[in-house]
Each structure stands twice: as C-alpha cells, then as structure tokens.
Amino acid sequence: MTRNPMIGAVCAGLLAACASVPRPDTGTPAATANLDDAVVAETWVSDGDPADEIDSLAVWPTEDGQAWLIATAKATHRLIVFDAASGRRLRTVGERGDGPGRFNRPNGIAVFGDLLFVVERDNHRVQALHLPDFAPLGTFGADVLRSPYGLWVDETSPQQLQLFVTDSFMADYRTGTLPPVEEMSQRVKRFRVDLDEQGRPHAQYQGAFGDTSAAGMLRIVESIAGDPAHDRLLIADEDRRVGSTLRDYALDGKYRDRDLPAFDAEAEGVSLWACDADTGYWIATDQERPTRFRVFDRETLQPRGVFSGRTVANTDGQALYAAALPNFPAGALFVQHDDRAVAAFDLRDIAQALRLDPGCVE
C-alpha cells in the first residue's frame, strides 16, 4: 500500500554542516574553495568505493522514523542503500541484467511514497520497485527512450503521477556530435503513471519536448527538477561548449526564454528546497573540485550565494530532504562525492552560512 508522499521533503535542495556524527576521512580532500564561497562542513562523508561510480540519490523515510539514502551505482549496475542519519552503508540491491530487479547502467532515481523509480541508460527504460523490499513492479519506456539519464516525478492528482525523463542520445558519443536539430525536440520524454488499488504503476507515454532554437536547445541533458507552484522545470544542460547552465522551461514543455548564468564547470544535480507553498530556494551543483553548490531564489531565480564543503568534490547527483531526521532536525542535503561516496550537509548550517530565511529551518 502506498503511503502519502512527503512532497517538498524528498525532491528539493540546499546546504549544510557541523555535526553530532563523526566525519570520516575519505583521503580525498577537496582543493581550496573560491574565496567568495561560504565553506560548510559536511555532517558526514561515507566510506566509498570508486568502482561503483555513484551518480544519483533519493531519500525514503522508513516506518521507524529513520530514512534510507538510495544511490545508483552505474559501473556496478546496482543500487546502494545508506543510513541517511550516519552515512553507514546498509546493503546493495540488484546486479547487471535486463530482467526484473536487475539494472544496466542505472542513473536517475526518484522516490514517491513507497515507489522507487530508476532510470537505466543502457536498458533504455524506467524500472519501478516497491519499498522497502525492492520488489520489481514493472518497467516502461523501452519503446521510446534512447539514452535516458535523469527524471523528476510530479503528482498531478490522487493516484496519478507525471514523470519527466531526460533523453541525451547523441549522433556520435565519441566526438560529442549532437543529433540533427529536428531531433532535439525529443530531449525530455513525458509519461503518465496511474496507480492501481494495490499501488502498482501503469505508465503511458505522453510525448516529448525540447526547444530547437539556439537559445533554448537542450544539448546534453541529465538532471531535471520541477516546481508546480511556479509552473517551472529547471533542466541542466551540460554542454560546456555553449556554457553549461540550467534552462527554465514550463511544465507544458515550453522554453521560457530564460537561463541561469553559465556555470564554471558542468551544471549537474538540481533540487528544490520549498520553505512553504511559494517560497524557498533552488540548489544546483557546479561540478568542480571542490564542488560549488549554487543557491537561487525559488521564484525569481536570483542568485543567493555559493557554498562548498570541506571534502566534497566532483559531485553529480543530490537529494534534499526537508523533514526532520536523526542528526538533522531541519533536514539535510545529500550529495554524491567524487563517484565513490555520498555526503550530507545540515540545512541549518547552510541557511546560517548564506544568511537564508531562518524560517526554512525552524
């Protein structure tokens, strides 16, 4: 049975530091941060293994008031489950394959209630699983997805979801050659997912979108996140040849003729920190060493500051959880570290370091 999802707690984003939990030494300290950045200490950094090539993250609250941090491991074709409070590695799920419960290059991941959605780049599909047992519930998208990467889940009505999946297929991956312009209108695929009485998902393809103008084109895409209150999708375009940034689209797939300022490296993970129904912040990853986390106003998209951790570097995915957890009374920002590990920032520490609205962490 599907529980009520904690919307705004699972798919949002912000910043962190200071801890009641020891911070393990990963042996890979970040380089010197930009002098203009705030430096926020990680609450914890997990042990890691570079062989996993961890990418994206999602948070699931357990029945006992704890939470799992679930990460995709692209190179080992599995999911890794961590204790969100401490970063302790709990278990792994799956192995390489195309059958139920198996994965081939899992990348994007999202939680809705007790449903887990995983994008598999090399199986060209989205797989749905039930939590906490990770029982396979089915797959969809293999007939239309070519090289899928990221996803965002939106509840459109009771028992009905809308999934946006980025599809970064190329004409030639080795040379970075983009597809013909007319095919760039297929960069984001949309699926309607209806939940039956047992909470099992049933998906229907609803079409694709992507602007084909030079200004709004989505060239190399992965991360995507949305904000229904402001009719907004922020989609990360990683193509540094034209300036990697977040492009502002409406939920109907129309480009809104606006981008965030170009990032120094690659725009990667993005999440929304919703303080209430209308206000809050966007957090976006600038994939540098150290990682620079850029914070923007939720409504206006005006920059509100930049922070780095003491260790975290080369970050891909992130997941913001804005509800109380053990060791995180106001929630946490969880991030990937250097392909090998995960880390957590306390939202109170981020808010204090960047002088954000204290009401967001009360």
CSV table of C-alpha atoms in Angstrom, one decimal:
chain,number,residue,atom,x,y,z
A,1,MET,CA,0.0,0.0,0.0
A,2,THR,CA,1.4,3.4,-1.0
A,3,ARG,CA,1.9,5.9,1.8
A,4,ASN,CA,1.3,9.6,1.4
A,5,PRO,CA,4.4,11.0,-0.2
A,6,MET,CA,6.4,13.8,1.6
A,7,ILE,CA,6.3,16.2,-1.3
A,8,GLY,CA,8.8,19.0,-1.0
A,9,ALA,CA,10.8,17.0,1.5
A,10,VAL,CA,12.2,14.4,-0.9
A,11,CYS,CA,12.7,16.4,-4.1
A,12,ALA,CA,14.2,19.7,-3.0
A,13,GLY,CA,17.7,21.0,-2.3
A,14,LEU,CA,20.0,23.1,0.0
A,15,LEU,CA,23.2,23.3,2.0
A,16,ALA,CA,25.0,22.1,5.2
A,17,ALA,CA,27.5,21.4,8.0
A,18,CYS,CA,28.5,20.9,11.7
A,19,ALA,CA,27.7,17.6,13.2
A,20,SER,CA,26.9,15.3,16.0
A,21,VAL,CA,28.2,12.4,13.9
A,22,PRO,CA,31.9,11.8,13.2
A,23,ARG,CA,33.1,12.8,9.8
A,24,PRO,CA,35.1,10.0,8.3
A,25,ASP,CA,38.3,10.9,6.4
A,26,THR,CA,37.9,9.8,2.8
A,27,GLY,CA,41.5,10.5,2.0
A,28,THR,CA,40.5,12.8,-0.9
A,29,PRO,CA,40.2,16.4,0.5
A,30,ALA,CA,38.9,19.0,-1.8
A,31,ALA,CA,41.1,21.7,-3.2
A,32,THR,CA,41.0,25.2,-2.0
A,33,ALA,CA,37.5,26.7,-2.3
A,34,ASN,CA,36.8,30.0,-4.1
A,35,LEU,CA,37.4,32.8,-1.6
A,36,ASP,CA,33.9,34.2,-2.3
A,37,ASP,CA,32.3,30.9,-1.3
A,38,ALA,CA,30.9,30.0,2.1
A,39,VAL,CA,32.5,26.9,3.4
A,40,VAL,CA,30.1,24.5,5.2
A,41,ALA,CA,31.5,21.4,6.8
A,42,GLU,CA,29.8,18.1,5.9
A,43,THR,CA,28.0,16.4,8.7
A,44,TRP,CA,29.3,13.1,7.4
A,45,VAL,CA,31.0,11.6,4.4
A,46,SER,CA,30.5,7.9,3.8
A,47,ASP,CA,33.1,5.3,3.1
A,48,GLY,CA,33.3,4.7,-0.6
A,49,ASP,CA,34.4,2.6,-3.5
A,50,PRO,CA,35.4,4.3,-6.8
A,51,ALA,CA,34.4,1.1,-8.7
A,52,ASP,CA,30.8,1.8,-8.0
A,53,GLU,CA,30.7,5.2,-9.9
A,54,ILE,CA,27.8,6.5,-7.8
A,55,ASP,CA,25.6,9.0,-9.6
A,56,SER,CA,22.1,10.0,-8.4
A,57,LEU,CA,20.4,9.9,-5.0
A,58,ALA,CA,16.9,9.6,-3.4
A,59,VAL,CA,15.6,9.6,0.1
A,60,TRP,CA,13.0,7.2,1.6
A,61,PRO,CA,11.6,7.7,5.1
A,62,THR,CA,11.3,4.3,6.9
A,63,GLU,CA,8.4,3.2,9.1
A,64,ASP,CA,10.5,3.7,12.3
A,65,GLY,CA,11.3,7.4,11.7
A,66,GLN,CA,14.7,6.8,10.1
A,67,ALA,CA,15.5,7.2,6.4
A,68,TRP,CA,17.4,5.5,3.7
A,69,LEU,CA,19.6,7.3,1.2
A,70,ILE,CA,19.5,5.2,-2.0
A,71,ALA,CA,22.2,5.8,-4.6
A,72,THR,CA,22.6,4.5,-8.2
A,73,ALA,CA,25.9,2.8,-8.9
A,74,LYS,CA,26.4,3.0,-12.7
A,75,ALA,CA,29.5,0.9,-13.1
A,76,THR,CA,28.5,-2.0,-10.8
A,77,HIS,CA,24.9,-1.9,-12.1
A,78,ARG,CA,23.2,-1.8,-8.7
A,79,LEU,CA,21.6,0.4,-6.0
A,80,ILE,CA,23.4,1.1,-2.7
A,81,VAL,CA,21.4,1.8,0.4
A,82,PHE,CA,22.9,4.1,3.1
A,83,ASP,CA,21.6,5.1,6.5
A,84,ALA,CA,20.7,8.8,6.0
A,85,ALA,CA,21.5,9.8,9.5
A,86,SER,CA,25.0,8.4,9.6
A,87,GLY,CA,26.1,7.5,6.1
A,88,ARG,CA,26.6,3.9,7.1
A,89,ARG,CA,26.3,1.5,4.2
A,90,LEU,CA,23.4,-0.9,4.8
A,91,ARG,CA,23.0,-3.1,1.7
A,92,THR,CA,23.2,-3.3,-2.1
A,93,VAL,CA,20.3,-4.2,-4.4
A,94,GLY,CA,20.5,-5.8,-7.9
A,95,GLU,CA,23.1,-6.7,-10.4
A,96,ARG,CA,23.7,-6.4,-14.2
A,97,GLY,CA,20.9,-7.7,-16.4
A,98,ASP,CA,17.6,-6.8,-18.1
A,99,GLY,CA,15.2,-8.9,-16.0
A,100,PRO,CA,13.1,-7.6,-13.2
A,101,GLY,CA,15.1,-6.2,-10.3
A,102,ARG,CA,18.3,-6.1,-12.5
A,103,PHE,CA,19.9,-3.0,-13.9
A,104,ASN,CA,22.1,-1.9,-16.8
A,105,ARG,CA,23.8,1.4,-16.1
A,106,PRO,CA,21.2,2.8,-13.6
A,107,ASN,CA,21.4,6.6,-13.4
A,108,GLY,CA,18.4,8.8,-12.4
A,109,ILE,CA,16.4,7.8,-9.3
A,110,ALA,CA,13.3,9.2,-7.6
A,111,VAL,CA,11.0,8.2,-4.7
A,112,PHE,CA,7.3,8.8,-4.4
A,113,GLY,CA,5.6,7.3,-1.4
A,114,ASP,CA,6.7,3.6,-1.4
A,115,LEU,CA,7.5,3.6,-5.1
A,116,LEU,CA,11.1,3.8,-6.3
A,117,PHE,CA,11.7,4.8,-10.0
A,118,VAL,CA,15.1,4.1,-11.5
A,119,VAL,CA,16.3,5.2,-15.0
A,120,GLU,CA,18.5,2.7,-16.7
A,121,ARG,CA,20.5,4.2,-19.5
A,122,ASP,CA,21.6,1.0,-21.2
A,123,ASN,CA,18.4,-0.9,-20.8
A,124,HIS,CA,16.6,2.3,-22.2
A,125,ARG,CA,13.9,2.1,-19.6
A,126,VAL,CA,12.5,3.2,-16.3
A,127,GLN,CA,12.0,0.5,-13.7
A,128,ALA,CA,9.6,0.8,-10.8
A,129,LEU,CA,10.2,-1.0,-7.5
A,130,HIS,CA,8.3,-1.3,-4.2
A,131,LEU,CA,9.9,-0.2,-0.9
A,132,PRO,CA,11.2,-1.4,1.5
A,133,ASP,CA,11.6,-4.8,-0.2
A,134,PHE,CA,12.7,-3.5,-3.6
A,135,ALA,CA,10.2,-5.9,-5.2
A,136,PRO,CA,10.1,-5.2,-9.0
A,137,LEU,CA,6.8,-3.7,-10.2
A,138,GLY,CA,7.4,-3.3,-13.9
A,139,THR,CA,9.2,-1.3,-16.5
A,140,PHE,CA,8.2,1.2,-19.1
A,141,GLY,CA,9.7,3.5,-21.8
A,142,ALA,CA,11.9,1.0,-23.6
A,143,ASP,CA,10.0,1.6,-26.9
A,144,VAL,CA,10.7,5.4,-26.9
A,145,LEU,CA,13.8,6.0,-24.7
A,146,ARG,CA,17.2,6.0,-26.4
A,147,SER,CA,19.7,7.1,-23.8
A,148,PRO,CA,17.8,8.2,-20.7
A,149,TYR,CA,19.5,9.8,-17.7
A,150,GLY,CA,17.5,11.8,-15.2
A,151,LEU,CA,13.9,12.0,-14.0
A,152,TRP,CA,11.5,14.1,-11.9
A,153,VAL,CA,8.2,12.9,-10.5
A,154,ASP,CA,5.1,15.1,-10.1
A,155,GLU,CA,1.8,14.2,-8.5
A,156,THR,CA,-0.9,15.6,-10.8
A,157,SER,CA,-3.9,14.1,-9.0
A,158,PRO,CA,-4.6,11.4,-6.4
A,159,GLN,CA,-3.2,8.1,-7.7
A,160,GLN,CA,-1.8,9.7,-10.8
A,161,LEU,CA,1.8,10.9,-11.5
A,162,GLN,CA,3.7,12.6,-14.3
A,163,LEU,CA,7.3,11.5,-14.9
A,164,PHE,CA,9.7,13.7,-16.9
A,165,VAL,CA,12.7,11.7,-18.2
A,166,THR,CA,15.7,13.3,-19.9
A,167,ASP,CA,17.0,11.5,-23.0
A,168,SER,CA,20.5,12.5,-24.0
A,169,PHE,CA,21.0,10.5,-27.2
A,170,MET,CA,23.8,11.6,-29.5
A,171,ALA,CA,24.7,11.3,-33.2
A,172,ASP,CA,28.3,10.3,-32.1
A,173,TYR,CA,29.2,9.9,-28.4
A,174,ARG,CA,33.0,9.8,-29.1
A,175,THR,CA,33.1,13.2,-30.8
A,176,GLY,CA,30.2,14.8,-28.9
A,177,THR,CA,28.3,15.3,-32.1
A,178,LEU,CA,24.7,16.3,-31.4
A,179,PRO,CA,21.7,14.8,-33.2
A,180,PRO,CA,20.1,16.8,-36.1
A,181,VAL,CA,18.2,19.9,-34.9
A,182,GLU,CA,14.8,18.4,-35.6
A,183,GLU,CA,15.6,15.6,-33.2
A,184,MET,CA,16.4,17.9,-30.4
A,185,SER,CA,12.7,18.3,-29.8
A,186,GLN,CA,12.9,14.8,-28.2
A,187,ARG,CA,15.2,15.7,-25.2
A,188,VAL,CA,12.6,15.2,-22.5
A,189,LYS,CA,10.0,12.4,-22.5
A,190,ARG,CA,6.8,12.6,-20.5
A,191,PHE,CA,4.9,9.6,-19.0
A,192,ARG,CA,1.6,9.5,-17.2
A,193,VAL,CA,1.6,6.9,-14.4
A,194,ASP,CA,-1.6,5.7,-12.9
A,195,LEU,CA,-1.5,3.8,-9.6
A,196,ASP,CA,-4.0,0.9,-9.1
A,197,GLU,CA,-5.6,-0.1,-5.9
A,198,GLN,CA,-2.5,-2.1,-4.9
A,199,GLY,CA,-0.3,0.9,-5.6
A,200,ARG,CA,1.2,-0.7,-8.7
A,201,PRO,CA,2.2,1.8,-11.5
A,202,HIS,CA,0.8,1.7,-15.1
A,203,ALA,CA,2.5,4.0,-17.5
A,204,GLN,CA,1.5,5.7,-20.8
A,205,TYR,CA,3.8,7.7,-23.0
A,206,GLN,CA,2.6,11.3,-23.4
A,207,GLY,CA,5.1,12.7,-25.9
A,208,ALA,CA,8.4,14.6,-25.9
A,209,PHE,CA,9.6,18.2,-25.9
A,210,GLY,CA,12.7,20.3,-26.3
A,211,ASP,CA,13.3,23.7,-27.8
A,212,THR,CA,15.1,23.7,-31.2
A,213,SER,CA,16.2,27.3,-31.1
A,214,ALA,CA,19.9,28.1,-30.4
A,215,ALA,CA,18.9,29.8,-27.2
A,216,GLY,CA,16.7,27.2,-25.6
A,217,MET,CA,18.1,24.0,-27.1
A,218,LEU,CA,18.8,21.2,-24.6
A,219,ARG,CA,22.1,19.9,-25.9
A,220,ILE,CA,23.4,17.4,-23.3
A,221,VAL,CA,20.9,16.7,-20.6
A,222,GLU,CA,20.7,14.8,-17.4
A,223,SER,CA,19.3,16.4,-14.2
A,224,ILE,CA,15.8,17.8,-14.1
A,225,ALA,CA,13.6,19.1,-11.3
A,226,GLY,CA,10.3,20.9,-11.1
A,227,ASP,CA,8.2,23.3,-9.1
A,228,PRO,CA,4.4,23.1,-9.9
A,229,ALA,CA,3.7,26.2,-7.8
A,230,HIS,CA,5.6,28.3,-10.2
A,231,ASP,CA,5.0,26.3,-13.4
A,232,ARG,CA,8.7,25.6,-13.7
A,233,LEU,CA,11.1,22.9,-14.8
A,234,LEU,CA,14.8,23.5,-14.4
A,235,ILE,CA,16.8,21.3,-16.8
A,236,ALA,CA,20.6,21.1,-16.6
A,237,ASP,CA,22.4,21.4,-20.0
A,238,GLU,CA,25.9,20.0,-19.5
A,239,ASP,CA,27.3,21.2,-22.8
A,240,ARG,CA,30.3,23.4,-21.8
A,241,ARG,CA,30.9,24.4,-25.5
A,242,VAL,CA,27.9,26.8,-25.2
A,243,GLY,CA,28.1,27.4,-21.4
A,244,SER,CA,26.6,24.8,-19.1
A,245,THR,CA,23.6,26.1,-17.2
A,246,LEU,CA,20.1,25.4,-16.1
A,247,ARG,CA,17.4,26.2,-18.6
A,248,ASP,CA,14.0,27.4,-17.5
A,249,TYR,CA,11.0,25.5,-19.0
A,250,ALA,CA,7.3,25.5,-18.2
A,251,LEU,CA,5.6,22.2,-17.1
A,252,ASP,CA,4.0,22.0,-20.6
A,253,GLY,CA,7.4,21.8,-22.2
A,254,LYS,CA,7.7,25.3,-23.4
A,255,TYR,CA,11.1,27.1,-23.1
A,256,ARG,CA,10.6,30.3,-21.1
A,257,ASP,CA,13.4,32.3,-22.8
A,258,ARG,CA,15.5,32.3,-19.6
A,259,ASP,CA,18.6,30.5,-18.3
A,260,LEU,CA,20.6,30.8,-15.2
A,261,PRO,CA,24.1,32.3,-15.5
A,262,ALA,CA,26.6,30.0,-17.1
A,263,PHE,CA,28.3,27.6,-14.6
A,264,ASP,CA,32.1,27.5,-14.2
A,265,ALA,CA,32.1,23.7,-14.9
A,266,GLU,CA,29.1,21.5,-15.6
A,267,ALA,CA,25.6,22.0,-14.2
A,268,GLU,CA,24.7,18.7,-12.6
A,269,GLY,CA,22.2,17.9,-9.8
A,270,VAL,CA,19.4,20.3,-9.0
A,271,SER,CA,16.8,20.3,-6.3
A,272,LEU,CA,14.1,22.5,-4.8
A,273,TRP,CA,14.0,23.5,-1.1
A,274,ALA,CA,10.4,24.5,-0.5
A,275,CYS,CA,10.1,26.6,2.6
A,276,ASP,CA,6.3,26.9,2.2
A,277,ALA,CA,3.9,26.7,-0.7
A,278,ASP,CA,5.6,29.6,-2.6
A,279,THR,CA,9.0,30.5,-1.2
A,280,GLY,CA,12.3,28.7,-0.9
A,281,TYR,CA,15.4,28.1,-2.9
A,282,TRP,CA,16.9,26.1,-5.7
A,283,ILE,CA,20.2,24.3,-5.1
A,284,ALA,CA,22.3,23.3,-8.1
A,285,THR,CA,25.6,21.5,-8.4
A,286,ASP,CA,28.6,23.1,-10.3
A,287,GLN,CA,30.8,20.1,-10.8
A,288,GLU,CA,34.2,21.4,-9.7
A,289,ARG,CA,36.9,20.3,-7.3
A,290,PRO,CA,35.7,21.3,-4.7
A,291,THR,CA,32.1,21.1,-5.7
A,292,ARG,CA,30.4,24.6,-5.7
A,293,PHE,CA,26.7,24.5,-4.7
A,294,ARG,CA,24.9,27.4,-6.2
A,295,VAL,CA,21.7,28.7,-4.5
A,296,PHE,CA,19.0,30.7,-6.2
A,297,ASP,CA,15.7,32.2,-5.1
A,298,ARG,CA,12.8,29.9,-5.8
A,299,GLU,CA,10.6,32.4,-7.6
A,300,THR,CA,12.9,34.9,-9.1
A,301,LEU,CA,15.9,32.6,-9.8
A,302,GLN,CA,18.2,35.4,-8.5
A,303,PRO,CA,21.5,34.1,-7.0
A,304,ARG,CA,21.5,33.8,-3.2
A,305,GLY,CA,25.0,32.5,-2.7
A,306,VAL,CA,27.5,29.7,-3.2
A,307,PHE,CA,29.0,27.3,-0.8
A,308,SER,CA,31.5,24.4,-0.8
A,309,GLY,CA,32.2,21.6,1.6
A,310,ARG,CA,35.5,20.7,3.2
A,311,THR,CA,35.7,17.4,1.3
A,312,VAL,CA,33.0,17.0,-1.3
A,313,ALA,CA,34.2,17.3,-4.9
A,314,ASN,CA,33.2,16.4,-8.5
A,315,THR,CA,29.5,16.0,-7.5
A,316,ASP,CA,26.9,14.6,-9.8
A,317,GLY,CA,23.5,14.0,-8.1
A,318,GLN,CA,22.0,15.4,-5.0
A,319,ALA,CA,18.8,15.0,-3.0
A,320,LEU,CA,17.2,17.4,-0.5
A,321,TYR,CA,15.1,16.1,2.4
A,322,ALA,CA,13.5,19.0,4.3
A,323,ALA,CA,11.9,17.0,7.1
A,324,ALA,CA,13.4,16.1,10.5
A,325,LEU,CA,15.7,13.1,10.7
A,326,PRO,CA,18.0,11.8,13.4
A,327,ASN,CA,21.0,14.2,13.5
A,328,PHE,CA,19.2,16.6,11.1
A,329,PRO,CA,16.3,18.3,12.9
A,330,ALA,CA,15.5,20.6,9.9
A,331,GLY,CA,16.5,18.1,7.2
A,332,ALA,CA,19.6,17.6,5.0
A,333,LEU,CA,21.1,18.0,1.6
A,334,PHE,CA,22.6,14.7,0.5
A,335,VAL,CA,25.2,14.7,-2.3
A,336,GLN,CA,27.4,12.4,-4.3
A,337,HIS,CA,31.2,12.7,-3.7
A,338,ASP,CA,33.8,12.0,-6.4
A,339,ASP,CA,32.0,9.0,-7.9
A,340,ARG,CA,32.9,6.9,-4.8
A,341,ALA,CA,30.8,8.0,-1.8
A,342,VAL,CA,28.0,10.1,-0.5
A,343,ALA,CA,27.9,13.0,2.0
A,344,ALA,CA,25.4,15.1,4.0
A,345,PHE,CA,25.0,18.7,4.9
A,346,ASP,CA,22.7,20.0,7.6
A,347,LEU,CA,20.2,22.5,6.2
A,348,ARG,CA,20.5,24.7,9.3
A,349,ASP,CA,24.2,25.2,8.7
A,350,ILE,CA,23.7,26.1,5.0
A,351,ALA,CA,20.9,28.6,5.9
A,352,GLN,CA,23.2,30.2,8.5
A,353,ALA,CA,26.3,30.3,6.2
A,354,LEU,CA,24.4,32.0,3.4
A,355,ARG,CA,22.0,34.1,5.6
A,356,LEU,CA,18.9,32.5,4.1
A,357,ASP,CA,15.4,32.7,5.6
A,358,PRO,CA,15.7,31.2,9.1
A,359,GLY,CA,12.0,30.2,8.8
A,360,CYS,CA,13.1,27.5,6.4
A,361,VAL,CA,14.9,25.6,9.2
A,362,GLU,CA,12.7,26.2,12.2
